[in-house]
Tab-separated table of C-alpha atoms and ligand atoms in Angstrom:
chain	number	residue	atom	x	y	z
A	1075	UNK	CA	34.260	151.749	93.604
A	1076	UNK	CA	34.978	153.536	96.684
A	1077	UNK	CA	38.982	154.347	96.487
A	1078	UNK	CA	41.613	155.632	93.935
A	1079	UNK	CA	45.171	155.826	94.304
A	1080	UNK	CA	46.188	158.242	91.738
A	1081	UNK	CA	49.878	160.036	90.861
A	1082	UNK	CA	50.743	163.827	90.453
A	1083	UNK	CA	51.995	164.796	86.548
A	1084	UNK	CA	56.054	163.949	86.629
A	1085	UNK	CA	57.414	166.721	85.365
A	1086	UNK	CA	59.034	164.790	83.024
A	1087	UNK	CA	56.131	163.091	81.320
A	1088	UNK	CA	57.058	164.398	77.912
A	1089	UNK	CA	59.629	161.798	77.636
A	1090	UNK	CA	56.858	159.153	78.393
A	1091	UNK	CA	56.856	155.915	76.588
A	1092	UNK	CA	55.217	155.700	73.517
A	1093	UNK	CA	54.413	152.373	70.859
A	1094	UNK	CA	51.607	153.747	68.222
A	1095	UNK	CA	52.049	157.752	68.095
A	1096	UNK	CA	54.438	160.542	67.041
A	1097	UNK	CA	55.785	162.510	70.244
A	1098	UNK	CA	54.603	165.787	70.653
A	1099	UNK	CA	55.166	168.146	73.520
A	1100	UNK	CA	52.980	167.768	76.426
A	1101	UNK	CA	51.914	170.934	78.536
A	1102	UNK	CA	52.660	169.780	82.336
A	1103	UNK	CA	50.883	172.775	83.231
A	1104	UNK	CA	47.553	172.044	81.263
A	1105	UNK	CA	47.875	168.134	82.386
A	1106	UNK	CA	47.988	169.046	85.763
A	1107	UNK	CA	44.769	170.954	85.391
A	1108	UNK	CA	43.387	168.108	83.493
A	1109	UNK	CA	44.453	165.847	86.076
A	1110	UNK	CA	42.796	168.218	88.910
A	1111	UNK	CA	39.542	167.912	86.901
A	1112	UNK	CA	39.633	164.582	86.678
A	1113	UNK	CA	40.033	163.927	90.316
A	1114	UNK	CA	37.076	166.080	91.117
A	1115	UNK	CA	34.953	164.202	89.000
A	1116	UNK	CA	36.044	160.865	90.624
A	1117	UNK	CA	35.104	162.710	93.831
A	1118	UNK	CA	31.915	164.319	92.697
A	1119	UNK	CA	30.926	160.350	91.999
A	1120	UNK	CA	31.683	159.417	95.701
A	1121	UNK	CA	35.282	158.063	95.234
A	1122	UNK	CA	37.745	158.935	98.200
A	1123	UNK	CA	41.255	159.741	96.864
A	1124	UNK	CA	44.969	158.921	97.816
A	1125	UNK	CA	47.118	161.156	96.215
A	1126	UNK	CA	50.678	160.311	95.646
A	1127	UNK	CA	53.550	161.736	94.530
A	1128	UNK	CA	56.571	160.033	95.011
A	1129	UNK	CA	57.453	158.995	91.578
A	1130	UNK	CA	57.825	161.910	90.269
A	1131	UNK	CA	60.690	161.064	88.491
A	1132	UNK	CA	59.271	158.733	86.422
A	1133	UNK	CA	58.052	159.941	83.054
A	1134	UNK	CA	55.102	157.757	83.389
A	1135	UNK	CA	54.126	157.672	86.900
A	1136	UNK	CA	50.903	159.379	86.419
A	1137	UNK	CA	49.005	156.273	84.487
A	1138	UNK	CA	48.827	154.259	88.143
A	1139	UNK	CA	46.467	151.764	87.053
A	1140	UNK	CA	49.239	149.821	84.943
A	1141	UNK	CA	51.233	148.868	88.354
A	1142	UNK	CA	48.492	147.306	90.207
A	1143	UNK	CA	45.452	144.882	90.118
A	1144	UNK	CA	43.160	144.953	93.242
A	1145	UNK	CA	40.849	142.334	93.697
A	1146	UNK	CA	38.764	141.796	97.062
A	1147	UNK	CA	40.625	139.893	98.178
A	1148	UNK	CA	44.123	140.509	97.644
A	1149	UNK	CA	46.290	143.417	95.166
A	1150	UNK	CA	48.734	142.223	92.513
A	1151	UNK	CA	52.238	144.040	91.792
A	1152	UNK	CA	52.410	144.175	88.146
A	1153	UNK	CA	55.517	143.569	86.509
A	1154	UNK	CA	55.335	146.885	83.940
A	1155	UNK	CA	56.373	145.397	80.053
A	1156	UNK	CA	58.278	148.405	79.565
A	1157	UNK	CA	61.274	148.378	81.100
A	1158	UNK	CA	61.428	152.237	82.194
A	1159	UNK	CA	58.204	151.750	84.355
A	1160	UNK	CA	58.922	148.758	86.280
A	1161	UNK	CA	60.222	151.571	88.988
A	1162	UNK	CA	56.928	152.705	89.117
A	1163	UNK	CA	55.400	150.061	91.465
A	1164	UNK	CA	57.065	149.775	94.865
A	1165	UNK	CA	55.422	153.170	96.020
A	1166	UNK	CA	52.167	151.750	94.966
A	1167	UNK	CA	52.846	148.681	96.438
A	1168	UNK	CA	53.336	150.254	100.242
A	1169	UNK	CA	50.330	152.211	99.292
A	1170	UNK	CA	47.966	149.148	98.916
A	1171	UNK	CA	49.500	146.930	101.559
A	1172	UNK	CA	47.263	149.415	103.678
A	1173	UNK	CA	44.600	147.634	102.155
A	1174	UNK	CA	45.365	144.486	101.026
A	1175	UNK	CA	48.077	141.173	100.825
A	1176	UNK	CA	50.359	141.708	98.559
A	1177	UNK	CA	51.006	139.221	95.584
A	1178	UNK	CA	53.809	140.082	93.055
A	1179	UNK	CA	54.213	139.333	89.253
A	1180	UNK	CA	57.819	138.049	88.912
A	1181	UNK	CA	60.428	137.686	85.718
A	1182	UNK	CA	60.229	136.630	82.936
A	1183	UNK	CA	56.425	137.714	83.353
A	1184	UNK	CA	54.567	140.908	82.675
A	1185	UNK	CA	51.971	142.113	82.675
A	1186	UNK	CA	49.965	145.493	82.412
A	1187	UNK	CA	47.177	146.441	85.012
A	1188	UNK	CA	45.745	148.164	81.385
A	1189	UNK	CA	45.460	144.956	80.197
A	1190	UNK	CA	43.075	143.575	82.640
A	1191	UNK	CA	39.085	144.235	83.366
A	1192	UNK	CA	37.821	142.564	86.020
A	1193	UNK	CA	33.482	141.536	85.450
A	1194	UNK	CA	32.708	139.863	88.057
A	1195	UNK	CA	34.386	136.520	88.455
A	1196	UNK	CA	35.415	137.048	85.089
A	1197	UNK	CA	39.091	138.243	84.332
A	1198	UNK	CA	39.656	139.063	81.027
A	1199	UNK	CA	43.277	139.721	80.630
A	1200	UNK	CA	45.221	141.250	76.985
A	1201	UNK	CA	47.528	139.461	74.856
A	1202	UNK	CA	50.065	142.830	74.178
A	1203	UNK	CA	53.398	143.858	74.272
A	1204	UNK	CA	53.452	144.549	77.466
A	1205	UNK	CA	51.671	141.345	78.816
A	1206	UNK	CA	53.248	137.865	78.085
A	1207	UNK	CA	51.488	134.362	78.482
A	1208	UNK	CA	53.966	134.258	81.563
A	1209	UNK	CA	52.006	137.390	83.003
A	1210	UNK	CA	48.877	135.921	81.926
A	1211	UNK	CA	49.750	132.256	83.492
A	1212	UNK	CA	51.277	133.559	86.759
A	1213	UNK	CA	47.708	135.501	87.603
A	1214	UNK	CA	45.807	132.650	86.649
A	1215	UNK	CA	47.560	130.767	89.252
A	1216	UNK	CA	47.255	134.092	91.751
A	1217	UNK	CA	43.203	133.713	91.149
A	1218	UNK	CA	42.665	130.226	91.455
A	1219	UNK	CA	42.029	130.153	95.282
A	1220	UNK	CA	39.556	132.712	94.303
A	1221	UNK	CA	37.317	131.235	92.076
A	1222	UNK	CA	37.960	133.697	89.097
A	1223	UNK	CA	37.930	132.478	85.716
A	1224	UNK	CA	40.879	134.255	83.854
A	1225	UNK	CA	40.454	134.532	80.269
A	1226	UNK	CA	42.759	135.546	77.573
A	1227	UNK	CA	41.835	138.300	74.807
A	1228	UNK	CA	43.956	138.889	71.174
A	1229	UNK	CA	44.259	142.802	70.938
A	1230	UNK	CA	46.299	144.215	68.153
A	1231	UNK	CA	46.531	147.365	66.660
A	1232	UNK	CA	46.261	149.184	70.189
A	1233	UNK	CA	48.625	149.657	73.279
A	1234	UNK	CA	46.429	147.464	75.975
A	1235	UNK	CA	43.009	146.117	76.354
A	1236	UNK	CA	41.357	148.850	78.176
A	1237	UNK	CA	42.676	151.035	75.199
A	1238	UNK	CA	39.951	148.855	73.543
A	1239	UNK	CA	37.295	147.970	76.059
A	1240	UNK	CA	35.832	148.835	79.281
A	1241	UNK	CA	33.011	147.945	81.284
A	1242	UNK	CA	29.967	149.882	81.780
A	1243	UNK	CA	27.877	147.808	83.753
A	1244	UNK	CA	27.796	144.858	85.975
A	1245	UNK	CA	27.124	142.400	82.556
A	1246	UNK	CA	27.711	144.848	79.591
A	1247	UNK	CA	30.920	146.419	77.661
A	1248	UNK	CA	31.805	149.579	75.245
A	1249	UNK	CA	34.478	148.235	72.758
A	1250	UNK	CA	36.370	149.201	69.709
A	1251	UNK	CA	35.987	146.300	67.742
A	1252	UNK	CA	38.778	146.810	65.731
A	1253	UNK	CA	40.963	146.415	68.023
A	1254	UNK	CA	40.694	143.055	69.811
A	1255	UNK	CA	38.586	139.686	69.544
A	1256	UNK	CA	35.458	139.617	70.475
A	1257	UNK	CA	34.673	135.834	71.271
A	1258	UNK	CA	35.874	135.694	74.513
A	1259	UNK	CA	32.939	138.308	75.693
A	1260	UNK	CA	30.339	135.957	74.000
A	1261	UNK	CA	27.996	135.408	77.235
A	1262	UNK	CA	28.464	139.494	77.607
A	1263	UNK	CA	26.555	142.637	76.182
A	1264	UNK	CA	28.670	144.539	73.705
A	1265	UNK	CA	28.072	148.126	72.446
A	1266	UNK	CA	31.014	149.451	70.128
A	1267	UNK	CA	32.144	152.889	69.978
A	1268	UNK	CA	31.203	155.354	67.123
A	1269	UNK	CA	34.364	154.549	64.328
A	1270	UNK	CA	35.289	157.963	64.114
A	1271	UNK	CA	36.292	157.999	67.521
A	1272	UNK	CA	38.822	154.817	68.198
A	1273	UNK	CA	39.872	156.013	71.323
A	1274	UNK	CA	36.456	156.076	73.139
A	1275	UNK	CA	36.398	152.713	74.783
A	1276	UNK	CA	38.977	153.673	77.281
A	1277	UNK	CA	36.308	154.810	79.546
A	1278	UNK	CA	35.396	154.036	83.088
A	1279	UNK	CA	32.592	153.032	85.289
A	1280	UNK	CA	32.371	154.660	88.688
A	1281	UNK	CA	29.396	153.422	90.842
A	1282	UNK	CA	26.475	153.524	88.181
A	1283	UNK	CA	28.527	156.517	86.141
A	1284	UNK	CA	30.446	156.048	82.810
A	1285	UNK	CA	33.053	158.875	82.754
A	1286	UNK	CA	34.343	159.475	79.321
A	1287	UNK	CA	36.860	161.879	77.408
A	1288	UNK	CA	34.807	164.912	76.432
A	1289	UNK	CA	35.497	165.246	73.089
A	1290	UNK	CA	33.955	162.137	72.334
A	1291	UNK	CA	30.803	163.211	71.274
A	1292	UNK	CA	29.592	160.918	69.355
A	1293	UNK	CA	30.158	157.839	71.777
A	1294	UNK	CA	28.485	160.042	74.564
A	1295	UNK	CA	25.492	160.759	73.000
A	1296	UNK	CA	24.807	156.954	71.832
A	1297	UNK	CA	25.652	156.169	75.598
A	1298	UNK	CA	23.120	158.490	76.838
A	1299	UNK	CA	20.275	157.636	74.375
A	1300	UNK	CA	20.527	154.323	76.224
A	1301	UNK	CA	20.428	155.950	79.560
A	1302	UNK	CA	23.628	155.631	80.616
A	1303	UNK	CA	24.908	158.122	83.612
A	1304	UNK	CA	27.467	159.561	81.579
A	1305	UNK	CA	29.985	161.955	82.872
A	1306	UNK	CA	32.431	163.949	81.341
A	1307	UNK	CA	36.270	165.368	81.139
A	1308	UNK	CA	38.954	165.927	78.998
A	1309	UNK	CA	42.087	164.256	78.987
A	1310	UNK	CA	44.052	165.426	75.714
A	1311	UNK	CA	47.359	165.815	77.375
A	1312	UNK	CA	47.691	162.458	78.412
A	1313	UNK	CA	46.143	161.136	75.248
A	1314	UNK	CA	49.502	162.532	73.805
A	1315	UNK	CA	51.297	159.634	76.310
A	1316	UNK	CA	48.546	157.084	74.786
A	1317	UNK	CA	46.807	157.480	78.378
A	1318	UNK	CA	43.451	157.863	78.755
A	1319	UNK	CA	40.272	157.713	81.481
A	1320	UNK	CA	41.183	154.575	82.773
A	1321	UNK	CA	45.227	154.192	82.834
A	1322	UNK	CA	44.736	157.974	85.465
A	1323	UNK	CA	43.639	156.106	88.326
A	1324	UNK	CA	43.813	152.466	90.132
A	1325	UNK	CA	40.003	151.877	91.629
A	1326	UNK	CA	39.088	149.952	94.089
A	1327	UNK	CA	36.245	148.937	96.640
B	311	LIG	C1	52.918	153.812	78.367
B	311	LIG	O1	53.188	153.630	77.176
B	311	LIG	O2	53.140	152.962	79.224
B	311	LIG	C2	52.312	155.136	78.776
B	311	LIG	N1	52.855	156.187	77.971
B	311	LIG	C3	50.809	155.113	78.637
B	311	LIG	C4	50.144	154.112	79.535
B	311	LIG	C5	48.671	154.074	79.376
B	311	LIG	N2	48.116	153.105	80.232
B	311	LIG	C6	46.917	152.538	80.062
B	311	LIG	O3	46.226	152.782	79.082
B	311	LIG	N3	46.528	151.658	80.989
């Protein structure tokens, strides 16, 4: 990964969506700073950053990755399942038609950019709330041309997939395995997460680097027993929205 579009902190994240927890205030201030920290570890890893922050308006603006899919060779408009975020993606749609065609996700489908890790030619792509077999149909037929294999995945229990899995290398995932079915990673390594910290497979890997939430300690120091590059920062404001590592920032070679 070379490039990340990422969004300033809307000032009015606090009335963010939310499906699994209780609301509780969010500091803007302390996100910000969280959100400065996190950029400066993308950067310290070699990523170049666009900045935006036109959509400030919208509680949610900040977790980018959800309105966007790039692929090589072309970037997909999501089609946000909640309703208050679909506003989110025409800013980050003139963004990435600097850098790619343009395909959009159209109604009745939707789908979450969350919901979707990309290994290799493989797509897998969550069965949630906020991505419908509409969603999951209308990229398959996006792909085809491509050559990418798109393959469904049950979660439950969780928001979207990448609240339950991420890659950390070319062939090899972290996972909560409570949280989703496993089959459809069968020809794929799996590591899980340590139980007593469900949130730690929404990670990211940034050219040979996982980054995780710092106070995941346990997770961490499993990852770097195997020798895993594994950086570090903490994101506990947005974990109040149900954000996390990955849903800050839309990657992209
Ligand atoms: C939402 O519910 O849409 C936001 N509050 C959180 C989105 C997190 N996105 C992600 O994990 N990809």
């Amino acid at each position: 990964m070379t490039k990340a579009i990422l969004h300033t902190v809307s000032p009015g994240i606090g009335d963010c969506e939310l499906t699994y927890l209780e609301r509780v205030a969010i500091d803007h201030s302390i996100a910000s700073s969280q959100h400065q920290d996190y950029c400066s570890m993308l950067e310290s890893l070699g990523v170049q950053i666009t900045m935006l922050s036109d959509n400030d308006g919208l509680p949610d603006a900040v977790f980018v990755e959800d309105t966007a899919l790039v692929f090589d060779e072309l970037a997909v408009i999501t089609r946000p399942g909640a309703e208050s975020r679909r506003g989110e993606t025409g800013l980050i749609e003139a963004e990435l038609s600097k850098h790619r065609s343009i395909a959009q996700i159209k109604p009745p489908a939707t789908l979450d950019g969350g919901d979707v890790i990309q290994m290799g030619s493989t797509v897998f792509v969550g069965q949630t709330a906020r991505t419908n077999s509409a969603g999951i149909a209308s990229l398959q037929k996006m792909l085809a041309p491509f050559d990418y294999e798109v393959r469904p995945v049950q979660v439950h229990g969780c928001l979207h997939l990448k609240s339950a899995a991420c890659d950390i290398s070319e062939r090899s995932l972290l996972v909560n395995p409570s949280w989703l079915d496993l089959s459809p990673f069968s020809e794929f390594n799996v590591m899980t997460i340590d139980n007593t910290e469900p949130w730690a497979a929404n990670a990211i890997h940034i050219n040979g680097t996982v980054c995780l939430h710092s106070a995941f300690h346990k997770t961490i120091a499993n990852l770097r027993e195997l020798e895993f590059k594994v950086a570090t920062t903490d994101v506990s404001e947005f974990q109040k929205a149900e954000g996390g590592l990955s849903c800050l920032s839309l990657r992209f070679r």
